[in-house]
C-alpha cells in the first residue's frame, strides 16, 4: 500500500472505530404514542385492559406486556393481541383482580425492520375506585402476557418481577442497554462482516459474468487467462459465501439477544423472531440465498458454467434480504420504493467495490501471469472492461443514496441536528474521498496502463480505494442502527401520558 493510502487509513480508521464503540442515546424510530391507562393517570374506575398504541406497526411474535401491582406482585393478563382496527396497537386484557395503589406496565416490541424497543410507565388506581377487589388477590400463576412462542416470566426475560419506583426501573433499563442491543459494537461488527462478504461474493459474480466477457471482447482472447480468472473468482466467491453463512447465524443470535434485552433467548423466542416478523422473513431469505450461493459457486469452481447463473440469482435475493431488515421496510413513507432503492443500492455497491476487489485480487494477478509481452495489455483490457461498469454503479449508488437519505432525513437541516444526519455526513465524506480516488484511477492511472509497472501502480491505488470502501461499510453498519429523524418526528408522543411513557423507552 502506498504511503498516501497508509496515511489515509491511519486517519480514517479511528473515525470508524469511534463510531462503532461510542455509546449513543437510547432512542428508537418506533415510539409509544398513547397508552390506556395513561402514564401517571389516577383512575377512579378499575381498567379491564391495557392498550399500547405505537407510531409504527408492531411485531406481535416478539412482543410482551407485564403488569405489576402495588406490592410488587404480578397481575395476570390475557394473551397479547394486536387490535384488529390497527396494526400499531397492542391489547392485553387484565385477568387479575385489582386494588388501590400504583401499578407498573412494562412492555417490549419491535418495529418491522427488527429494531427492538422496550419501556415502562405507571398509573394509580384511587381508593374507592369503581370495580376494586374486595379482598387482596393472591399472586396468580400467569405473570405476563406474551404473543405465545417463547413466553416466559419477567425475570426470565431479564426484567424485574418487582415494581420499583420509576427512577429505579429507569436505571435498570439503562444497565440492560449497556449489555447488548442493536447499537452494540459487537452487533455492528457482525453487520460489517455481512456487508463485506456479501459485496465480495457479488463482486466475483459480476466480474465473471460481465467484466471478463467484455475484456475478451476488447482483445483478451487467451482462453487460459479467461478460464483461470473464472476459476479463481469462483474460489474467492465460494469462501465469501461460507463466511456469509457464518455471519447469517451470528446475526440471528445477535438479533435474538437484542430482542431479549441481552438475556439468553429461548428456542421458542428465536422461532417467533424468524417466522413472525418482517426481519425474520428477510433473514430466512438471506440464509437461503447464502446457501444457494455456496452451492452454486461450488459448482462453478468445478467448471460447471450453470453455477454462475444460480449464483446471480442468489446475489439478487441477498440484496433484497438486506432491504427487508433495514430502515426501508419500517418507513412510513414509500416503503416499497425504499426497499427497491435499498436493493439497488446494495447491487450498485457490489458492482463497484465488490468487482473492484475481484479485479484487484483475481483479475490483475491472473493478467500479470500471462506471457511477459502480454501482461500490460491484459491488465489494461481488464480495467477498461471494468471502468464503464464502475461508473454506472457509482451513479446508481449516488441516486439510491439520495432517495433513501431524503426520505429518512425529512429535512436538510436534520443533517446537522440529528444523530442519523451526523453519521450520514461522515459516510458521505468518506464516499467523497473514495470517489476522488476512483476518479484518479479512472482519469490518470487507467490511461497510462500498458506495462507491468503501471499495472502495479493501479493495483496499489485500487487497494487504497478498497480500504476506504471498508470504512464506508463500517459507517453503514452504524447508520442502519441509528433512528432516522423523519420517522422519529413522524410519531411523537401523542395522547395523555404518551410523552412520559416514551421517555422510559429503550431501543435495543
PDB file of N, CA and C in Angstrom, residues 55-136:
ATOM      1  N   UNK A  55     -46.146   4.213  17.068  1.00  0.00           N
ATOM      2  CA  UNK A  55     -46.061   5.029  15.856  1.00  0.00           C
ATOM      3  C   UNK A  55     -45.852   4.197  14.604  1.00  0.00           C
ATOM      4  N   UNK A  56     -45.582   2.901  14.760  1.00  0.00           N
ATOM      5  CA  UNK A  56     -45.389   2.008  13.620  1.00  0.00           C
ATOM      6  C   UNK A  56     -46.057   0.676  13.909  1.00  0.00           C
ATOM      7  N   UNK A  57     -46.307  -0.139  12.889  1.00  0.00           N
ATOM      8  CA  UNK A  57     -46.815  -1.495  13.138  1.00  0.00           C
ATOM      9  C   UNK A  57     -45.846  -2.272  14.021  1.00  0.00           C
ATOM     10  N   UNK A  58     -46.398  -3.037  14.953  1.00  0.00           N
ATOM     11  CA  UNK A  58     -45.573  -3.796  15.890  1.00  0.00           C
ATOM     12  C   UNK A  58     -45.454  -5.247  15.431  1.00  0.00           C
ATOM     13  N   UNK A  59     -44.429  -5.912  15.915  1.00  0.00           N
ATOM     14  CA  UNK A  59     -44.200  -7.321  15.599  1.00  0.00           C
ATOM     15  C   UNK A  59     -44.715  -8.155  16.774  1.00  0.00           C
ATOM     16  N   UNK A  60     -45.936  -8.682  16.640  1.00  0.00           N
ATOM     17  CA  UNK A  60     -46.610  -9.357  17.748  1.00  0.00           C
ATOM     18  C   UNK A  60     -45.807 -10.554  18.252  1.00  0.00           C
ATOM     19  N   UNK A  61     -45.151 -11.278  17.355  1.00  0.00           N
ATOM     20  CA  UNK A  61     -44.477 -12.518  17.745  1.00  0.00           C
ATOM     21  C   UNK A  61     -43.401 -12.307  18.795  1.00  0.00           C
ATOM     22  N   UNK A  62     -42.832 -11.113  18.848  1.00  0.00           N
ATOM     23  CA  UNK A  62     -41.762 -10.861  19.825  1.00  0.00           C
ATOM     24  C   UNK A  62     -42.147  -9.726  20.765  1.00  0.00           C
ATOM     25  N   UNK A  63     -43.460  -9.546  20.993  1.00  0.00           N
ATOM     26  CA  UNK A  63     -43.946  -8.509  21.901  1.00  0.00           C
ATOM     27  C   UNK A  63     -44.390  -9.142  23.215  1.00  0.00           C
ATOM     28  N   UNK A  64     -44.336  -8.371  24.266  1.00  0.00           N
ATOM     29  CA  UNK A  64     -44.799  -8.831  25.577  1.00  0.00           C
ATOM     30  C   UNK A  64     -45.182  -7.638  26.423  1.00  0.00           C
ATOM     31  N   UNK A  65     -46.143  -7.839  27.334  1.00  0.00           N
ATOM     32  CA  UNK A  65     -46.581  -6.808  28.283  1.00  0.00           C
ATOM     33  C   UNK A  65     -46.714  -7.459  29.649  1.00  0.00           C
ATOM     34  N   UNK A  66     -46.223  -6.813  30.689  1.00  0.00           N
ATOM     35  CA  UNK A  66     -46.406  -7.291  32.058  1.00  0.00           C
ATOM     36  C   UNK A  66     -46.992  -6.164  32.903  1.00  0.00           C
ATOM     37  N   UNK A  67     -47.712  -6.541  33.938  1.00  0.00           N
ATOM     38  CA  UNK A  67     -48.327  -5.584  34.861  1.00  0.00           C
ATOM     39  C   UNK A  67     -48.007  -6.024  36.280  1.00  0.00           C
ATOM     40  N   UNK A  68     -47.430  -5.135  37.073  1.00  0.00           N
ATOM     41  CA  UNK A  68     -47.140  -5.430  38.478  1.00  0.00           C
ATOM     42  C   UNK A  68     -47.931  -4.483  39.363  1.00  0.00           C
ATOM     43  N   UNK A  69     -48.368  -5.006  40.517  1.00  0.00           N
ATOM     44  CA  UNK A  69     -49.230  -4.251  41.419  1.00  0.00           C
ATOM     45  C   UNK A  69     -48.477  -3.479  42.476  1.00  0.00           C
ATOM     46  N   UNK A  70     -49.206  -2.861  43.394  1.00  0.00           N
ATOM     47  CA  UNK A  70     -48.596  -2.009  44.426  1.00  0.00           C
ATOM     48  C   UNK A  70     -47.618  -2.758  45.326  1.00  0.00           C
ATOM     49  N   UNK A  71     -47.847  -4.070  45.540  1.00  0.00           N
ATOM     50  CA  UNK A  71     -46.974  -4.852  46.398  1.00  0.00           C
ATOM     51  C   UNK A  71     -45.864  -5.543  45.612  1.00  0.00           C
ATOM     52  N   UNK A  72     -45.746  -5.240  44.333  1.00  0.00           N
ATOM     53  CA  UNK A  72     -44.722  -5.872  43.505  1.00  0.00           C
ATOM     54  C   UNK A  72     -45.141  -7.201  42.926  1.00  0.00           C
ATOM     55  N   UNK A  73     -46.347  -7.666  43.239  1.00  0.00           N
ATOM     56  CA  UNK A  73     -46.817  -8.947  42.720  1.00  0.00           C
ATOM     57  C   UNK A  73     -47.305  -8.778  41.282  1.00  0.00           C
ATOM     58  N   UNK A  74     -47.040  -9.766  40.415  1.00  0.00           N
ATOM     59  CA  UNK A  74     -47.529  -9.675  39.036  1.00  0.00           C
ATOM     60  C   UNK A  74     -49.027  -9.888  38.969  1.00  0.00           C
ATOM     61  N   UNK A  75     -49.643  -9.229  37.994  1.00  0.00           N
ATOM     62  CA  UNK A  75     -51.078  -9.342  37.760  1.00  0.00           C
ATOM     63  C   UNK A  75     -51.299 -10.170  36.503  1.00  0.00           C
ATOM     64  N   UNK A  76     -52.217 -11.120  36.574  1.00  0.00           N
ATOM     65  CA  UNK A  76     -52.475 -11.992  35.428  1.00  0.00           C
ATOM     66  C   UNK A  76     -53.063 -11.193  34.270  1.00  0.00           C
ATOM     67  N   UNK A  77     -52.520 -11.432  33.064  1.00  0.00           N
ATOM     68  CA  UNK A  77     -53.017 -10.797  31.845  1.00  0.00           C
ATOM     69  C   UNK A  77     -53.387 -11.872  30.833  1.00  0.00           C
ATOM     70  N   UNK A  78     -54.327 -11.528  29.951  1.00  0.00           N
ATOM     71  CA  UNK A  78     -54.702 -12.447  28.890  1.00  0.00           C
ATOM     72  C   UNK A  78     -53.660 -12.476  27.781  1.00  0.00           C
ATOM     73  N   UNK A  79     -53.915 -13.279  26.773  1.00  0.00           N
ATOM     74  CA  UNK A  79     -52.991 -13.393  25.644  1.00  0.00           C
ATOM     75  C   UNK A  79     -52.881 -12.062  24.909  1.00  0.00           C
ATOM     76  N   UNK A  80     -51.676 -11.653  24.646  1.00  0.00           N
ATOM     77  CA  UNK A  80     -51.444 -10.387  23.957  1.00  0.00           C
ATOM     78  C   UNK A  80     -51.932 -10.478  22.516  1.00  0.00           C
ATOM     79  N   UNK A  81     -52.536  -9.391  22.032  1.00  0.00           N
ATOM     80  CA  UNK A  81     -53.072  -9.377  20.666  1.00  0.00           C
ATOM     81  C   UNK A  81     -52.878  -8.004  20.054  1.00  0.00           C
ATOM     82  N   UNK A  82     -52.978  -7.966  18.740  1.00  0.00           N
ATOM     83  CA  UNK A  82     -52.975  -6.704  18.007  1.00  0.00           C
ATOM     84  C   UNK A  82     -54.412  -6.290  17.764  1.00  0.00           C
ATOM     85  N   UNK A  83     -54.713  -5.031  17.998  1.00  0.00           N
ATOM     86  CA  UNK A  83     -56.058  -4.512  17.759  1.00  0.00           C
ATOM     87  C   UNK A  83     -56.445  -4.747  16.302  1.00  0.00           C
ATOM     88  N   UNK A  84     -57.564  -5.413  16.027  1.00  0.00           N
ATOM     89  CA  UNK A  84     -57.974  -5.643  14.638  1.00  0.00           C
ATOM     90  C   UNK A  84     -58.116  -4.360  13.829  1.00  0.00           C
ATOM     91  N   UNK A  85     -58.358  -3.249  14.510  1.00  0.00           N
ATOM     92  CA  UNK A  85     -58.544  -1.975  13.814  1.00  0.00           C
ATOM     93  C   UNK A  85     -57.233  -1.253  13.529  1.00  0.00           C
ATOM     94  N   UNK A  86     -56.132  -1.702  14.144  1.00  0.00           N
ATOM     95  CA  UNK A  86     -54.855  -1.009  13.950  1.00  0.00           C
ATOM     96  C   UNK A  86     -53.695  -1.961  14.229  1.00  0.00           C
ATOM     97  N   UNK A  87     -52.811  -2.110  13.241  1.00  0.00           N
ATOM     98  CA  UNK A  87     -51.633  -2.967  13.419  1.00  0.00           C
ATOM     99  C   UNK A  87     -50.593  -2.325  14.320  1.00  0.00           C
ATOM    100  N   UNK A  88     -50.851  -1.109  14.783  1.00  0.00           N
ATOM    101  CA  UNK A  88     -49.906  -0.386  15.643  1.00  0.00           C
ATOM    102  C   UNK A  88     -50.271  -0.455  17.115  1.00  0.00           C
ATOM    103  N   UNK A  89     -51.334  -1.161  17.464  1.00  0.00           N
ATOM    104  CA  UNK A  89     -51.836  -1.160  18.837  1.00  0.00           C
ATOM    105  C   UNK A  89     -51.828  -2.556  19.423  1.00  0.00           C
ATOM    106  N   UNK A  90     -51.174  -2.706  20.585  1.00  0.00           N
ATOM    107  CA  UNK A  90     -51.193  -3.948  21.342  1.00  0.00           C
ATOM    108  C   UNK A  90     -52.272  -3.869  22.411  1.00  0.00           C
ATOM    109  N   UNK A  91     -52.971  -4.985  22.617  1.00  0.00           N
ATOM    110  CA  UNK A  91     -54.054  -5.025  23.599  1.00  0.00           C
ATOM    111  C   UNK A  91     -53.857  -6.247  24.491  1.00  0.00           C
ATOM    112  N   UNK A  92     -53.929  -6.026  25.806  1.00  0.00           N
ATOM    113  CA  UNK A  92     -53.853  -7.122  26.772  1.00  0.00           C
ATOM    114  C   UNK A  92     -54.976  -6.959  27.784  1.00  0.00           C
ATOM    115  N   UNK A  93     -55.836  -7.959  27.903  1.00  0.00           N
ATOM    116  CA  UNK A  93     -56.902  -7.905  28.907  1.00  0.00           C
ATOM    117  C   UNK A  93     -56.318  -8.185  30.285  1.00  0.00           C
ATOM    118  N   UNK A  94     -56.889  -7.563  31.294  1.00  0.00           N
ATOM    119  CA  UNK A  94     -56.436  -7.741  32.675  1.00  0.00           C
ATOM    120  C   UNK A  94     -57.317  -8.799  33.325  1.00  0.00           C
ATOM    121  N   UNK A  95     -56.720  -9.936  33.667  1.00  0.00           N
ATOM    122  CA  UNK A  95     -57.497 -11.037  34.240  1.00  0.00           C
ATOM    123  C   UNK A  95     -57.533 -11.026  35.746  1.00  0.00           C
ATOM    124  N   UNK A  96     -56.533 -10.453  36.384  1.00  0.00           N
ATOM    125  CA  UNK A  96     -56.467 -10.470  37.843  1.00  0.00           C
ATOM    126  C   UNK A  96     -57.284  -9.363  38.475  1.00  0.00           C
ATOM    127  N   UNK A  97     -57.662  -9.576  39.736  1.00  0.00           N
ATOM    128  CA  UNK A  97     -58.388  -8.548  40.486  1.00  0.00           C
ATOM    129  C   UNK A  97     -57.420  -7.447  40.904  1.00  0.00           C
ATOM    130  N   UNK A  98     -57.890  -6.215  40.875  1.00  0.00           N
ATOM    131  CA  UNK A  98     -57.043  -5.067  41.185  1.00  0.00           C
ATOM    132  C   UNK A  98     -57.537  -4.355  42.436  1.00  0.00           C
ATOM    133  N   UNK A  99     -56.590  -3.741  43.158  1.00  0.00           N
ATOM    134  CA  UNK A  99     -56.946  -2.938  44.316  1.00  0.00           C
ATOM    135  C   UNK A  99     -56.260  -1.582  44.200  1.00  0.00           C
ATOM    136  N   UNK A 100     -56.510  -0.722  45.125  1.00  0.00           N
ATOM    137  CA  UNK A 100     -55.971   0.631  45.047  1.00  0.00           C
ATOM    138  C   UNK A 100     -54.448   0.608  45.165  1.00  0.00           C
ATOM    139  N   UNK A 101     -53.800   1.549  44.468  1.00  0.00           N
ATOM    140  CA  UNK A 101     -52.352   1.659  44.537  1.00  0.00           C
ATOM    141  C   UNK A 101     -51.733   1.927  43.181  1.00  0.00           C
ATOM    142  N   UNK A 102     -50.399   1.954  43.148  1.00  0.00           N
ATOM    143  CA  UNK A 102     -49.657   2.235  41.910  1.00  0.00           C
ATOM    144  C   UNK A 102     -49.325   0.942  41.183  1.00  0.00           C
ATOM    145  N   UNK A 103     -49.561   0.946  39.863  1.00  0.00           N
ATOM    146  CA  UNK A 103     -49.287  -0.208  39.007  1.00  0.00           C
ATOM    147  C   UNK A 103     -48.250   0.184  37.947  1.00  0.00           C
ATOM    148  N   UNK A 104     -47.438  -0.756  37.571  1.00  0.00           N
ATOM    149  CA  UNK A 104     -46.399  -0.513  36.566  1.00  0.00           C
ATOM    150  C   UNK A 104     -46.618  -1.431  35.368  1.00  0.00           C
ATOM    151  N   UNK A 105     -46.679  -0.829  34.195  1.00  0.00           N
ATOM    152  CA  UNK A 105     -46.774  -1.570  32.931  1.00  0.00           C
ATOM    153  C   UNK A 105     -45.382  -1.606  32.303  1.00  0.00           C
ATOM    154  N   UNK A 106     -44.907  -2.779  31.975  1.00  0.00           N
ATOM    155  CA  UNK A 106     -43.627  -2.948  31.278  1.00  0.00           C
ATOM    156  C   UNK A 106     -43.905  -3.636  29.952  1.00  0.00           C
ATOM    157  N   UNK A 107     -43.340  -3.109  28.876  1.00  0.00           N
ATOM    158  CA  UNK A 107     -43.635  -3.651  27.553  1.00  0.00           C
ATOM    159  C   UNK A 107     -42.375  -3.776  26.719  1.00  0.00           C
ATOM    160  N   UNK A 108     -42.424  -4.648  25.739  1.00  0.00           N
ATOM    161  CA  UNK A 108     -41.370  -4.750  24.729  1.00  0.00           C
ATOM    162  C   UNK A 108     -42.009  -5.154  23.404  1.00  0.00           C
ATOM    163  N   UNK A 109     -41.442  -4.639  22.331  1.00  0.00           N
ATOM    164  CA  UNK A 109     -41.916  -4.970  20.991  1.00  0.00           C
ATOM    165  C   UNK A 109     -40.793  -4.622  20.008  1.00  0.00           C
ATOM    166  N   UNK A 110     -41.082  -4.648  18.731  1.00  0.00           N
ATOM    167  CA  UNK A 110     -40.085  -4.307  17.718  1.00  0.00           C
ATOM    168  C   UNK A 110     -40.792  -3.762  16.496  1.00  0.00           C
ATOM    169  N   UNK A 111     -40.084  -2.910  15.754  1.00  0.00           N
ATOM    170  CA  UNK A 111     -40.622  -2.380  14.501  1.00  0.00           C
ATOM    171  C   UNK A 111     -40.365  -3.387  13.385  1.00  0.00           C
ATOM    172  N   UNK A 112     -40.965  -3.202  12.210  1.00  0.00           N
ATOM    173  CA  UNK A 112     -40.810  -4.184  11.133  1.00  0.00           C
ATOM    174  C   UNK A 112     -39.367  -4.441  10.712  1.00  0.00           C
ATOM    175  N   UNK A 113     -38.468  -3.454  10.879  1.00  0.00           N
ATOM    176  CA  UNK A 113     -37.081  -3.681  10.476  1.00  0.00           C
ATOM    177  C   UNK A 113     -36.271  -4.382  11.566  1.00  0.00           C
ATOM    178  N   UNK A 114     -36.929  -4.807  12.631  1.00  0.00           N
ATOM    179  CA  UNK A 114     -36.265  -5.603  13.644  1.00  0.00           C
ATOM    180  C   UNK A 114     -35.697  -4.826  14.805  1.00  0.00           C
ATOM    181  N   UNK A 115     -35.869  -3.504  14.859  1.00  0.00           N
ATOM    182  CA  UNK A 115     -35.331  -2.725  15.982  1.00  0.00           C
ATOM    183  C   UNK A 115     -36.174  -2.969  17.224  1.00  0.00           C
ATOM    184  N   UNK A 116     -35.619  -3.633  18.243  1.00  0.00           N
ATOM    185  CA  UNK A 116     -36.384  -3.891  19.467  1.00  0.00           C
ATOM    186  C   UNK A 116     -36.492  -2.643  20.321  1.00  0.00           C
ATOM    187  N   UNK A 117     -37.621  -2.488  20.959  1.00  0.00           N
ATOM    188  CA  UNK A 117     -37.871  -1.346  21.837  1.00  0.00           C
ATOM    189  C   UNK A 117     -38.587  -1.864  23.076  1.00  0.00           C
ATOM    190  N   UNK A 118     -38.241  -1.299  24.216  1.00  0.00           N
ATOM    191  CA  UNK A 118     -38.972  -1.641  25.435  1.00  0.00           C
ATOM    192  C   UNK A 118     -39.116  -0.407  26.304  1.00  0.00           C
ATOM    193  N   UNK A 119     -40.042  -0.462  27.237  1.00  0.00           N
ATOM    194  CA  UNK A 119     -40.246   0.681  28.115  1.00  0.00           C
ATOM    195  C   UNK A 119     -41.175   0.332  29.256  1.00  0.00           C
ATOM    196  N   UNK A 120     -41.513   1.315  30.060  1.00  0.00           N
ATOM    197  CA  UNK A 120     -42.399   1.106  31.200  1.00  0.00           C
ATOM    198  C   UNK A 120     -43.041   2.438  31.583  1.00  0.00           C
ATOM    199  N   UNK A 121     -44.142   2.354  32.259  1.00  0.00           N
ATOM    200  CA  UNK A 121     -44.769   3.541  32.850  1.00  0.00           C
ATOM    201  C   UNK A 121     -45.676   3.055  33.981  1.00  0.00           C
ATOM    202  N   UNK A 122     -46.219   3.984  34.746  1.00  0.00           N
ATOM    203  CA  UNK A 122     -47.073   3.594  35.868  1.00  0.00           C
ATOM    204  C   UNK A 122     -48.335   4.441  35.907  1.00  0.00           C
ATOM    205  N   UNK A 123     -49.332   3.893  36.563  1.00  0.00           N
ATOM    206  CA  UNK A 123     -50.586   4.624  36.806  1.00  0.00           C
ATOM    207  C   UNK A 123     -51.072   4.249  38.202  1.00  0.00           C
ATOM    208  N   UNK A 124     -52.050   5.005  38.705  1.00  0.00           N
ATOM    209  CA  UNK A 124     -52.554   4.803  40.064  1.00  0.00           C
ATOM    210  C   UNK A 124     -54.051   4.544  40.013  1.00  0.00           C
ATOM    211  N   UNK A 125     -54.495   3.543  40.781  1.00  0.00           N
ATOM    212  CA  UNK A 125     -55.930   3.323  40.989  1.00  0.00           C
ATOM    213  C   UNK A 125     -56.287   3.929  42.349  1.00  0.00           C
ATOM    214  N   UNK A 126     -57.213   4.863  42.323  1.00  0.00           N
ATOM    215  CA  UNK A 126     -57.552   5.611  43.549  1.00  0.00           C
ATOM    216  C   UNK A 126     -58.345   4.750  44.531  1.00  0.00           C
ATOM    217  N   UNK A 127     -58.252   5.097  45.814  1.00  0.00           N
ATOM    218  CA  UNK A 127     -59.082   4.451  46.830  1.00  0.00           C
ATOM    219  C   UNK A 127     -60.556   4.708  46.498  1.00  0.00           C
ATOM    220  N   UNK A 128     -61.359   3.692  46.627  1.00  0.00           N
ATOM    221  CA  UNK A 128     -62.786   3.833  46.351  1.00  0.00           C
ATOM    222  C   UNK A 128     -63.139   3.781  44.883  1.00  0.00           C
ATOM    223  N   UNK A 129     -62.193   3.459  43.995  1.00  0.00           N
ATOM    224  CA  UNK A 129     -62.488   3.379  42.564  1.00  0.00           C
ATOM    225  C   UNK A 129     -63.486   2.274  42.286  1.00  0.00           C
ATOM    226  N   UNK A 130     -64.330   2.497  41.297  1.00  0.00           N
ATOM    227  CA  UNK A 130     -65.325   1.502  40.922  1.00  0.00           C
ATOM    228  C   UNK A 130     -64.646   0.250  40.387  1.00  0.00           C
ATOM    229  N   UNK A 131     -65.061  -0.927  40.896  1.00  0.00           N
ATOM    230  CA  UNK A 131     -64.537  -2.190  40.394  1.00  0.00           C
ATOM    231  C   UNK A 131     -63.370  -2.741  41.172  1.00  0.00           C
ATOM    232  N   UNK A 132     -63.017  -2.147  42.331  1.00  0.00           N
ATOM    233  CA  UNK A 132     -61.898  -2.637  43.121  1.00  0.00           C
ATOM    234  C   UNK A 132     -62.207  -4.012  43.711  1.00  0.00           C
ATOM    235  N   UNK A 133     -61.153  -4.820  43.887  1.00  0.00           N
ATOM    236  CA  UNK A 133     -61.303  -6.128  44.515  1.00  0.00           C
ATOM    237  C   UNK A 133     -61.686  -5.940  45.977  1.00  0.00           C
ATOM    238  N   UNK A 134     -62.560  -6.823  46.465  1.00  0.00           N
ATOM    239  CA  UNK A 134     -62.992  -6.734  47.858  1.00  0.00           C
ATOM    240  C   UNK A 134     -61.868  -7.164  48.783  1.00  0.00           C
ATOM    241  N   UNK A 135     -61.148  -8.229  48.411  1.00  0.00           N
ATOM    242  CA  UNK A 135     -60.015  -8.697  49.207  1.00  0.00           C
ATOM    243  C   UNK A 135     -58.775  -8.685  48.342  1.00  0.00           C
ATOM    244  N   UNK A 136     -57.632  -8.657  48.987  1.00  0.00           N
ATOM    245  CA  UNK A 136     -56.364  -8.647  48.235  1.00  0.00           C
ATOM    246  C   UNK A 136     -56.185  -9.968  47.519  1.00  0.00           C
TER     247      UNK A 136
END
